[in-house]
PDB file of C-alpha atoms in Angstrom:
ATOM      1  CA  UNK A   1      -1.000  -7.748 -23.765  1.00  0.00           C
ATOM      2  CA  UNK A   2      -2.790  -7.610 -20.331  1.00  0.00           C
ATOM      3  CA  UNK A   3      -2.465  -4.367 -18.077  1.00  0.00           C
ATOM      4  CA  UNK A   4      -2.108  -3.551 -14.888  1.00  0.00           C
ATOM      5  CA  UNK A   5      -2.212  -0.107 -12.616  1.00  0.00           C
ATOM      6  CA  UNK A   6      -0.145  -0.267  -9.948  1.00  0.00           C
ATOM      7  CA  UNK A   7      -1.167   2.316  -6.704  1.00  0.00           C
ATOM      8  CA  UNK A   8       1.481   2.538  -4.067  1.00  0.00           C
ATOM      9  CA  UNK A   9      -0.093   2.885  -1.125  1.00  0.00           C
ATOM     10  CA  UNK A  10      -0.004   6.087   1.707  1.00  0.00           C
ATOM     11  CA  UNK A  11      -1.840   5.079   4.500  1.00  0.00           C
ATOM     12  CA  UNK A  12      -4.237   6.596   6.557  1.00  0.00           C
ATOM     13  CA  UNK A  13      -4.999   6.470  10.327  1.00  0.00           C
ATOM     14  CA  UNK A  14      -7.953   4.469   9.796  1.00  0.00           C
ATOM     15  CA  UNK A  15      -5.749   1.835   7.919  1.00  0.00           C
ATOM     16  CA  UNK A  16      -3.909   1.288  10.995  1.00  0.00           C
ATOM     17  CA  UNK A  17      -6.858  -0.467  12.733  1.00  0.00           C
ATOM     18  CA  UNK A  18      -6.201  -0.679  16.770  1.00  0.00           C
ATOM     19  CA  UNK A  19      -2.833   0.870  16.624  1.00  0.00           C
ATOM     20  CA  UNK A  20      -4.176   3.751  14.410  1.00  0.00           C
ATOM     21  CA  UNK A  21      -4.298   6.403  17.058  1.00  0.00           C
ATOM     22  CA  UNK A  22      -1.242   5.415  19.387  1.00  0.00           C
ATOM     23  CA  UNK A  23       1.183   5.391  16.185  1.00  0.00           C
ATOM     24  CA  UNK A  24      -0.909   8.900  14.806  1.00  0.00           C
ATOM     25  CA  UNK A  25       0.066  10.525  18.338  1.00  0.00           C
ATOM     26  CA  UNK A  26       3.955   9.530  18.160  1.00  0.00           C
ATOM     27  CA  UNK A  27       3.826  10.920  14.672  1.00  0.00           C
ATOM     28  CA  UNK A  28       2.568  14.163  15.624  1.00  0.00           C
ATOM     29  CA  UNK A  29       4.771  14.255  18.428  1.00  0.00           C
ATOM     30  CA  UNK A  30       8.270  13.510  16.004  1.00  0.00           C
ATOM     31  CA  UNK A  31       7.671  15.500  12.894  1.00  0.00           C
ATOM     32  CA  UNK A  32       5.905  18.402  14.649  1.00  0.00           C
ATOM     33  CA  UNK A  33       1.845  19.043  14.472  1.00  0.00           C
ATOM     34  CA  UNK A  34       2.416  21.420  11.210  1.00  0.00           C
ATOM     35  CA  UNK A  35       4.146  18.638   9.184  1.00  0.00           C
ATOM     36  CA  UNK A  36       1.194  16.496  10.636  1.00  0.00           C
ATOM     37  CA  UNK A  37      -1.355  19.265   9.620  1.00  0.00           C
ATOM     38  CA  UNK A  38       0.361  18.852   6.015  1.00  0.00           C
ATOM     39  CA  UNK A  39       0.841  15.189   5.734  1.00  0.00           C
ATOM     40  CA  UNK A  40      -3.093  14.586   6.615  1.00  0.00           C
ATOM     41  CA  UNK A  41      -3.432  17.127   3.483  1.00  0.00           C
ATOM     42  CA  UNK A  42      -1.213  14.837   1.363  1.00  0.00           C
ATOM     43  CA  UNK A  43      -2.927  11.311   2.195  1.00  0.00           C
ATOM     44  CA  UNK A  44      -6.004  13.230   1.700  1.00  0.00           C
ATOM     45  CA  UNK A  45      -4.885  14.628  -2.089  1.00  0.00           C
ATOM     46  CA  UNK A  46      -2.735  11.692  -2.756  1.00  0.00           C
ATOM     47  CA  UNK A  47      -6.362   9.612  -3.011  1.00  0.00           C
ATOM     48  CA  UNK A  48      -8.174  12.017  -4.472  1.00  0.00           C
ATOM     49  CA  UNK A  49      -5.775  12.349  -7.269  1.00  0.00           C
ATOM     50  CA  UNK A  50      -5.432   8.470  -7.441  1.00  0.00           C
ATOM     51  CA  UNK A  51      -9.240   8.120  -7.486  1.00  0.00           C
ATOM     52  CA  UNK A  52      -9.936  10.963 -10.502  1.00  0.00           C
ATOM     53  CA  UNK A  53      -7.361   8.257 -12.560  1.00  0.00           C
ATOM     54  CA  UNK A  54      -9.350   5.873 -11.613  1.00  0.00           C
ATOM     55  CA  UNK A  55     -12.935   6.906 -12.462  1.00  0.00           C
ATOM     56  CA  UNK A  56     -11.838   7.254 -15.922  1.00  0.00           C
ATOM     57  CA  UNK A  57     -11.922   3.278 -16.545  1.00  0.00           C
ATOM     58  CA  UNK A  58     -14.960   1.141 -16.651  1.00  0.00           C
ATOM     59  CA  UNK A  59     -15.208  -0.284 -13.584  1.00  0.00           C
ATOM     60  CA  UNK A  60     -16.891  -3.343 -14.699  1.00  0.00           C
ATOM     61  CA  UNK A  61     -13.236  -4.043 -16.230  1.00  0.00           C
ATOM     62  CA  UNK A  62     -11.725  -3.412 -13.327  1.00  0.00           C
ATOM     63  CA  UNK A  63     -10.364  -6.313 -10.946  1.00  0.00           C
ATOM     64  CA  UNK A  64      -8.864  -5.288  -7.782  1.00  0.00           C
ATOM     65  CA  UNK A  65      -5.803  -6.697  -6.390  1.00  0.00           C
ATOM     66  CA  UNK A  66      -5.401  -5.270  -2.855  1.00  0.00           C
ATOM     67  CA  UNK A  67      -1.931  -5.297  -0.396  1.00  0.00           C
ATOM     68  CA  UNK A  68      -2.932  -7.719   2.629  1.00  0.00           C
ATOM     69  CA  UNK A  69      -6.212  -8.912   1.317  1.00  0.00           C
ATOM     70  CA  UNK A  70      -6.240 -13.042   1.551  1.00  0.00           C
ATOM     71  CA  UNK A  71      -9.790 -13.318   0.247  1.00  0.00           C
ATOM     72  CA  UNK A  72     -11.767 -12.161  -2.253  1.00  0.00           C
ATOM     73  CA  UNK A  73     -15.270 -12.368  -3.118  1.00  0.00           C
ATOM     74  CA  UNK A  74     -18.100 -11.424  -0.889  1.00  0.00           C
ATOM     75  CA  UNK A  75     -15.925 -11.940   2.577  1.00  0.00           C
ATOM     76  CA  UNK A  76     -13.621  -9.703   0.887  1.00  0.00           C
ATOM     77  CA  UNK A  77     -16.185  -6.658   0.359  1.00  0.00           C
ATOM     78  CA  UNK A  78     -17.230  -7.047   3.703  1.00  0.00           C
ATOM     79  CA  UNK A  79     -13.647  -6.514   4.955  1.00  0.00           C
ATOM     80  CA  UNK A  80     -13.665  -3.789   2.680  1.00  0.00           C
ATOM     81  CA  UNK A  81     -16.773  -1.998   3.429  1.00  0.00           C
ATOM     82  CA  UNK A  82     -15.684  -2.028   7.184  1.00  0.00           C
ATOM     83  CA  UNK A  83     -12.451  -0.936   6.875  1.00  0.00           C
ATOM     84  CA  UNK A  84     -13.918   2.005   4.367  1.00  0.00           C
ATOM     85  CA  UNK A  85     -16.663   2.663   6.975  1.00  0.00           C
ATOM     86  CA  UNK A  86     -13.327   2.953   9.131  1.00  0.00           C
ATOM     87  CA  UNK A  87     -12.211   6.005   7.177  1.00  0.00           C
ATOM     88  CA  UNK A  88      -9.806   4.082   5.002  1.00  0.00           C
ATOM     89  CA  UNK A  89      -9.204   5.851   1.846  1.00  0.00           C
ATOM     90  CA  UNK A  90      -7.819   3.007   0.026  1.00  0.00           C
ATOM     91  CA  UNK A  91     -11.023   1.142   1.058  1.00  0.00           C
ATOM     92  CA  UNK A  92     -13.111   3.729   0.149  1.00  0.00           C
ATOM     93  CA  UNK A  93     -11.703   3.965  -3.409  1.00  0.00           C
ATOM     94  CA  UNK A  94     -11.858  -0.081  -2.842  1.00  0.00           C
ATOM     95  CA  UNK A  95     -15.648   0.261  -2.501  1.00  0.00           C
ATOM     96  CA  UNK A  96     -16.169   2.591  -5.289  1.00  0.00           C
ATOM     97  CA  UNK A  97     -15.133   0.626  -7.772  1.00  0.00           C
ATOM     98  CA  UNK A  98     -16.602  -2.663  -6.164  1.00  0.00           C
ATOM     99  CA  UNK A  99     -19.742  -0.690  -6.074  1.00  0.00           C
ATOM    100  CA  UNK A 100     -19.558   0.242 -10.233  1.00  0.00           C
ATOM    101  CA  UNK A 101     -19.233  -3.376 -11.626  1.00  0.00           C
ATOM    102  CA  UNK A 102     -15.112  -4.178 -10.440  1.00  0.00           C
ATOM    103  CA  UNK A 103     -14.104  -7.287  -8.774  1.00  0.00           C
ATOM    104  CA  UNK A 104     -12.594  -7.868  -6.090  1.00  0.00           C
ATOM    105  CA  UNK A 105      -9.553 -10.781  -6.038  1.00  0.00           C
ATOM    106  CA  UNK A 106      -8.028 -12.738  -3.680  1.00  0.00           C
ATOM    107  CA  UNK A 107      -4.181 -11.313  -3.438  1.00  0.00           C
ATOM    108  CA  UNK A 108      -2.191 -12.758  -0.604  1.00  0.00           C
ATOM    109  CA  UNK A 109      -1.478 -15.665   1.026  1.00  0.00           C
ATOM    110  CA  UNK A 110      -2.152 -16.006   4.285  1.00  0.00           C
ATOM    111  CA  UNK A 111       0.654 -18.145   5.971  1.00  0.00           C
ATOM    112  CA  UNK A 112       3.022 -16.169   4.193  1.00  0.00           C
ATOM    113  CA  UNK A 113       0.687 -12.910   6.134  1.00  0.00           C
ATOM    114  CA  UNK A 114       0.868 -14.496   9.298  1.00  0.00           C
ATOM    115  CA  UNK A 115       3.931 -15.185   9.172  1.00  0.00           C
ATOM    116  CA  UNK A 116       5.201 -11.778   8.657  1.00  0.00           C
ATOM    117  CA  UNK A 117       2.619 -10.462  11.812  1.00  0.00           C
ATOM    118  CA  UNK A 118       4.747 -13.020  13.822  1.00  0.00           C
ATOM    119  CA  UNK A 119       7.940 -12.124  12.655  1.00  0.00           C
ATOM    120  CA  UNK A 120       7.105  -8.041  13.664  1.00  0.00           C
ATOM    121  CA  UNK A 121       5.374  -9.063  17.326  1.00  0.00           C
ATOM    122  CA  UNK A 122       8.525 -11.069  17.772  1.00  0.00           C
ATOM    123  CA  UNK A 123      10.775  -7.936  17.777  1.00  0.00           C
ATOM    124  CA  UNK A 124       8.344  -6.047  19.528  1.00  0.00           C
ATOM    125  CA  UNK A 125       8.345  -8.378  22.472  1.00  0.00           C
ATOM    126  CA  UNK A 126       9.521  -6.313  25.630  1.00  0.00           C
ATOM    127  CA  UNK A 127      12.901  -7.590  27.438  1.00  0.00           C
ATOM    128  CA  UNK A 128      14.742  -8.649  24.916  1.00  0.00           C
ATOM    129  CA  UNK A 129      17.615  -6.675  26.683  1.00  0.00           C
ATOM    130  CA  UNK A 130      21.275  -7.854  24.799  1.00  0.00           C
ATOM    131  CA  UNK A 131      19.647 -10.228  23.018  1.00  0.00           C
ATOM    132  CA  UNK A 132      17.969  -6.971  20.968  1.00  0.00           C
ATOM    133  CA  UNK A 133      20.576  -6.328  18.063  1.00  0.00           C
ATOM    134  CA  UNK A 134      20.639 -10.229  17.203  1.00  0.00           C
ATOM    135  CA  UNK A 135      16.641 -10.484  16.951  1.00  0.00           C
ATOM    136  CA  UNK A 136      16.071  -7.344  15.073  1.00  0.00           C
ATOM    137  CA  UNK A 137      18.999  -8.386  12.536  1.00  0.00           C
ATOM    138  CA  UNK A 138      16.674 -12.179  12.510  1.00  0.00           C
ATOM    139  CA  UNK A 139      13.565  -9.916  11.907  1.00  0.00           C
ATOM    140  CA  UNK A 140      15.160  -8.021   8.817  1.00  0.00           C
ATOM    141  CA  UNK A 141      15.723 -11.178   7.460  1.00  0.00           C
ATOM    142  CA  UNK A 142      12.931 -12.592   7.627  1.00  0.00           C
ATOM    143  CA  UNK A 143      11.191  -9.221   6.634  1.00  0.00           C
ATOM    144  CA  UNK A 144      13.124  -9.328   3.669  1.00  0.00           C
ATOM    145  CA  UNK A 145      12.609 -13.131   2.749  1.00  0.00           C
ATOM    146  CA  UNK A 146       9.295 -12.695   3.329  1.00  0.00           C
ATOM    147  CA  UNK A 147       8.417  -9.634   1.034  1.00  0.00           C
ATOM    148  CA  UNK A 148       9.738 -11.452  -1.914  1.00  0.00           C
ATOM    149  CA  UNK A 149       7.768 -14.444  -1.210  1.00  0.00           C
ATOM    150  CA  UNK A 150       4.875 -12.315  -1.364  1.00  0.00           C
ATOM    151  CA  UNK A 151       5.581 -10.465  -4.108  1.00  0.00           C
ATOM    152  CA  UNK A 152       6.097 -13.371  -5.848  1.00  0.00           C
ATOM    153  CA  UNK A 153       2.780 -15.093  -4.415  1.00  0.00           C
ATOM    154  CA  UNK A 154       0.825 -11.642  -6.029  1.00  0.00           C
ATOM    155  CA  UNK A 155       2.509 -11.700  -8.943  1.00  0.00           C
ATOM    156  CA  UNK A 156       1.360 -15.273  -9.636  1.00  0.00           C
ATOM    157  CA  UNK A 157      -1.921 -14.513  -8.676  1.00  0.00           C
ATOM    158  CA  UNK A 158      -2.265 -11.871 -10.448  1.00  0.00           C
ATOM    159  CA  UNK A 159      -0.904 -13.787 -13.560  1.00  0.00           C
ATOM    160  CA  UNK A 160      -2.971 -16.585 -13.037  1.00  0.00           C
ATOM    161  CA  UNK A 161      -6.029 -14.500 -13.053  1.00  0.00           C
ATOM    162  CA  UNK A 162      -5.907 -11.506 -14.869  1.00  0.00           C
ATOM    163  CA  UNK A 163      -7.570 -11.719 -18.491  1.00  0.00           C
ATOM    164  CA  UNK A 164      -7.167  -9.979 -21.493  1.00  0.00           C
ATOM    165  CA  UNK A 165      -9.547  -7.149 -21.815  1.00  0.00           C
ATOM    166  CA  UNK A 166      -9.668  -6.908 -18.205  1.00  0.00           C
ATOM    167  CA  UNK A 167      -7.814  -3.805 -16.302  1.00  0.00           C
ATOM    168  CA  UNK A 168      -6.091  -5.361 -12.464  1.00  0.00           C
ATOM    169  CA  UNK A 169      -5.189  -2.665 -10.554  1.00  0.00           C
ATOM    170  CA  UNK A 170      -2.732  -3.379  -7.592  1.00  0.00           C
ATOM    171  CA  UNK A 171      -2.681  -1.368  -4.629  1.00  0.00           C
ATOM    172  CA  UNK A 172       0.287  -2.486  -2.844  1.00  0.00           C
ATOM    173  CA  UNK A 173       2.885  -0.850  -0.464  1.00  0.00           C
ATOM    174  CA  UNK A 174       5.822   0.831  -1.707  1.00  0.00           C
ATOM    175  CA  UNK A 175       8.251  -1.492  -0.457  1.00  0.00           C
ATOM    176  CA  UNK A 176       7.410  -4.254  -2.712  1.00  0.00           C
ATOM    177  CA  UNK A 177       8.369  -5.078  -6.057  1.00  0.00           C
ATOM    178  CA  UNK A 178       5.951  -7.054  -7.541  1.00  0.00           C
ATOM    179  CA  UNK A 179       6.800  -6.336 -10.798  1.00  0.00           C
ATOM    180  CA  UNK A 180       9.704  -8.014 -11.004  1.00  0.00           C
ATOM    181  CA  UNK A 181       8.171 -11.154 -10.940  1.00  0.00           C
ATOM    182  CA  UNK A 182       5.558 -10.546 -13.457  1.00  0.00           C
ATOM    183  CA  UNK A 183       5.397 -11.936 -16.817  1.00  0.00           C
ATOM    184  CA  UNK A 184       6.516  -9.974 -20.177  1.00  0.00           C
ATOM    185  CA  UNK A 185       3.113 -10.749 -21.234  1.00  0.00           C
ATOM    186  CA  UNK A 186       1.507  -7.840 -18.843  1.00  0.00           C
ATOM    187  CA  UNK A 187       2.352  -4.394 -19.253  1.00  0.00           C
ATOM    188  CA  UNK A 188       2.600  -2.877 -15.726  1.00  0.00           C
ATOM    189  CA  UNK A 189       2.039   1.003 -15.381  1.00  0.00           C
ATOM    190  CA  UNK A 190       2.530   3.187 -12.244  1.00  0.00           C
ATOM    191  CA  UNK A 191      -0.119   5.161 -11.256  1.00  0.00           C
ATOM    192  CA  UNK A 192       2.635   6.926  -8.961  1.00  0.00           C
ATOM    193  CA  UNK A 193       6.437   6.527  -8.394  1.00  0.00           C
ATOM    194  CA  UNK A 194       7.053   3.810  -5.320  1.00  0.00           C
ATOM    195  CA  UNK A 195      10.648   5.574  -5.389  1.00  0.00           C
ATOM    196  CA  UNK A 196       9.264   8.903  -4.446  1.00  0.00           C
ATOM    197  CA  UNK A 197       6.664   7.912  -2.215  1.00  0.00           C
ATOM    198  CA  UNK A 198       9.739   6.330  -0.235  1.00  0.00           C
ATOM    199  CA  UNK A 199      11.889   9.887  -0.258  1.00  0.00           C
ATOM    200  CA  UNK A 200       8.491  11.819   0.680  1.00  0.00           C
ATOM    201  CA  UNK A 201       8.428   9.225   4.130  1.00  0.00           C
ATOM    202  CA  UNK A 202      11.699   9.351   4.691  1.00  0.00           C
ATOM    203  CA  UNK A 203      11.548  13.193   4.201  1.00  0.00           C
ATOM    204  CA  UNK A 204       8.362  13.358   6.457  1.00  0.00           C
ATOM    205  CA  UNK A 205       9.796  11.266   9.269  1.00  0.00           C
ATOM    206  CA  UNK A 206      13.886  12.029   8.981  1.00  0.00           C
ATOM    207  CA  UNK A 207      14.266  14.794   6.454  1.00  0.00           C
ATOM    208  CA  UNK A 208      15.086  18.649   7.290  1.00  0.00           C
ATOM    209  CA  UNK A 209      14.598  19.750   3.857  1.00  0.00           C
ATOM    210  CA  UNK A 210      11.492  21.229   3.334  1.00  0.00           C
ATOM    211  CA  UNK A 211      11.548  22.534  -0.043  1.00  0.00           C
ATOM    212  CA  UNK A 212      12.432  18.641  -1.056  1.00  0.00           C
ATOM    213  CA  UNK A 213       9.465  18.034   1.501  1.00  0.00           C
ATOM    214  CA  UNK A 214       7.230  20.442  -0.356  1.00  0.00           C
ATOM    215  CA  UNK A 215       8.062  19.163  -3.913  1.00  0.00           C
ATOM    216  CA  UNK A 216       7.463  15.545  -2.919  1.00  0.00           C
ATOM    217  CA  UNK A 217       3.747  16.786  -1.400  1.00  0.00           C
ATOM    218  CA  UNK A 218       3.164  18.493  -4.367  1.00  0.00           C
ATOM    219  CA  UNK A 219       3.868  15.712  -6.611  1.00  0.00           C
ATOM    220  CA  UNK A 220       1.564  12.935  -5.006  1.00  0.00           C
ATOM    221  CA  UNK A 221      -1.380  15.376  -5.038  1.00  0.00           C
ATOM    222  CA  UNK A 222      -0.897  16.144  -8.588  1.00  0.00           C
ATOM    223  CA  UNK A 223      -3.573  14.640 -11.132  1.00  0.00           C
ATOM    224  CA  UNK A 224      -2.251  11.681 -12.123  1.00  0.00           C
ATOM    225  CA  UNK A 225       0.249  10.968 -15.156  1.00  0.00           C
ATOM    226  CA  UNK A 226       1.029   7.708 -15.728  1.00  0.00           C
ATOM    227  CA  UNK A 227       5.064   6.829 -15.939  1.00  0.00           C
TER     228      UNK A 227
END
């Protein structure tokens, strides 16, 4: 049986690359600069907690499968080792375990990642005035068409690749499902629930309750316990 550790992802600022600040000022600005104040904690515990996990595998039986990453090998550390140098948590952990013996893989494909950029700058393009409703409902579409071919992409990649007596760990967003399209062969465990790092965003960005707010925080900065 082959494993794999699946990480949902909770991105940073620095993941965010040129946009990173604009979209960090319109969050601050909707949810408020305490809930700000408190989701900077989270992202901060969330990777701590997902790191401590982490460090207690050999790294040298680690291999990395990373959300967005289209190479691997040494063009992928460098892309790594900037984006940590960034601020990047997830690239930071990234590093660490790159820099104890783990290997990084090539995950994605890029058309299918291109593709998807050119689907999102499509909505995004300014006067789209009645046309608007029509071109968003294309983009979910293709959003949605799109995720599963990539899930499916990783998931064969990862099948193709992964060894036994090797440990893949997946950091991937929490929309995805690559699971689903796995084989019974390799036992997937998550390192965190993807359901419940959907209800903390849509608690951070939508949600009034802040008891359910404060139990979701609490939860991702916990230590670890697998599901």
């Amino acid at each position: 049986m082959r494993r794999l550790l699946c990480v949902p992802i909770i991105h940073s600022q620095a993941d965010m690359g040129s946009a990173g600040a604009a979209l960090a000022r319109e969050s601050r600005a909707l949810m408020g600069e305490q809930r700000w104040a408190r989701h900077e904690a989270v992202v901060d515990g969330f990777w701590e907690s997902v790191a401590a996990y982490l460090r207690s595998f050999d790294p040298r039986q680690v291999r990395v499968y990373q959300d967005g990453m289209a190479v691997g090998g040494a063009v992928g550390r460098r892309i790594v080792e900037e984006v940590a140098a960034r601020g990047s948590k997830n690239y930071q952990l990234i590093l660490e375990l790159l820099k104890g013996g783990a290997e990084l893989r090539k995950t994605e494909d890029p058309v299918l990642l291109f593709q998807e950029r050119e689907n999102i700058l499509g909505v995004m393009q300014p006067g789209m005035g009645p046309e608007r409703p029509q071109n968003s409902s294309q983009y979910q579409q293709q959003r949605d068409r799109l995720m599963v071919e990539r899930d499916k992409f990783i998931a064969g990649t990862i099948d193709a690749l992964l060894k036994e007596g090797e440990l893949g760990v997946l950091f991937i967003g929490a929309n995805h499902n690559v699971a689903a399209h796995l084989p019974g062969d390799i036992s997937v465990e998550a390192v965190k629930s993807q359901e419940k790092v959907q209800a903390y965003f849509a608690e951070l960005y939508l949600g009034r309750d802040e008891k359910r707010f404060e139990e979701l925080s609490q939860y991702l900065t916990a230590p670890v316990r697998p599901l």
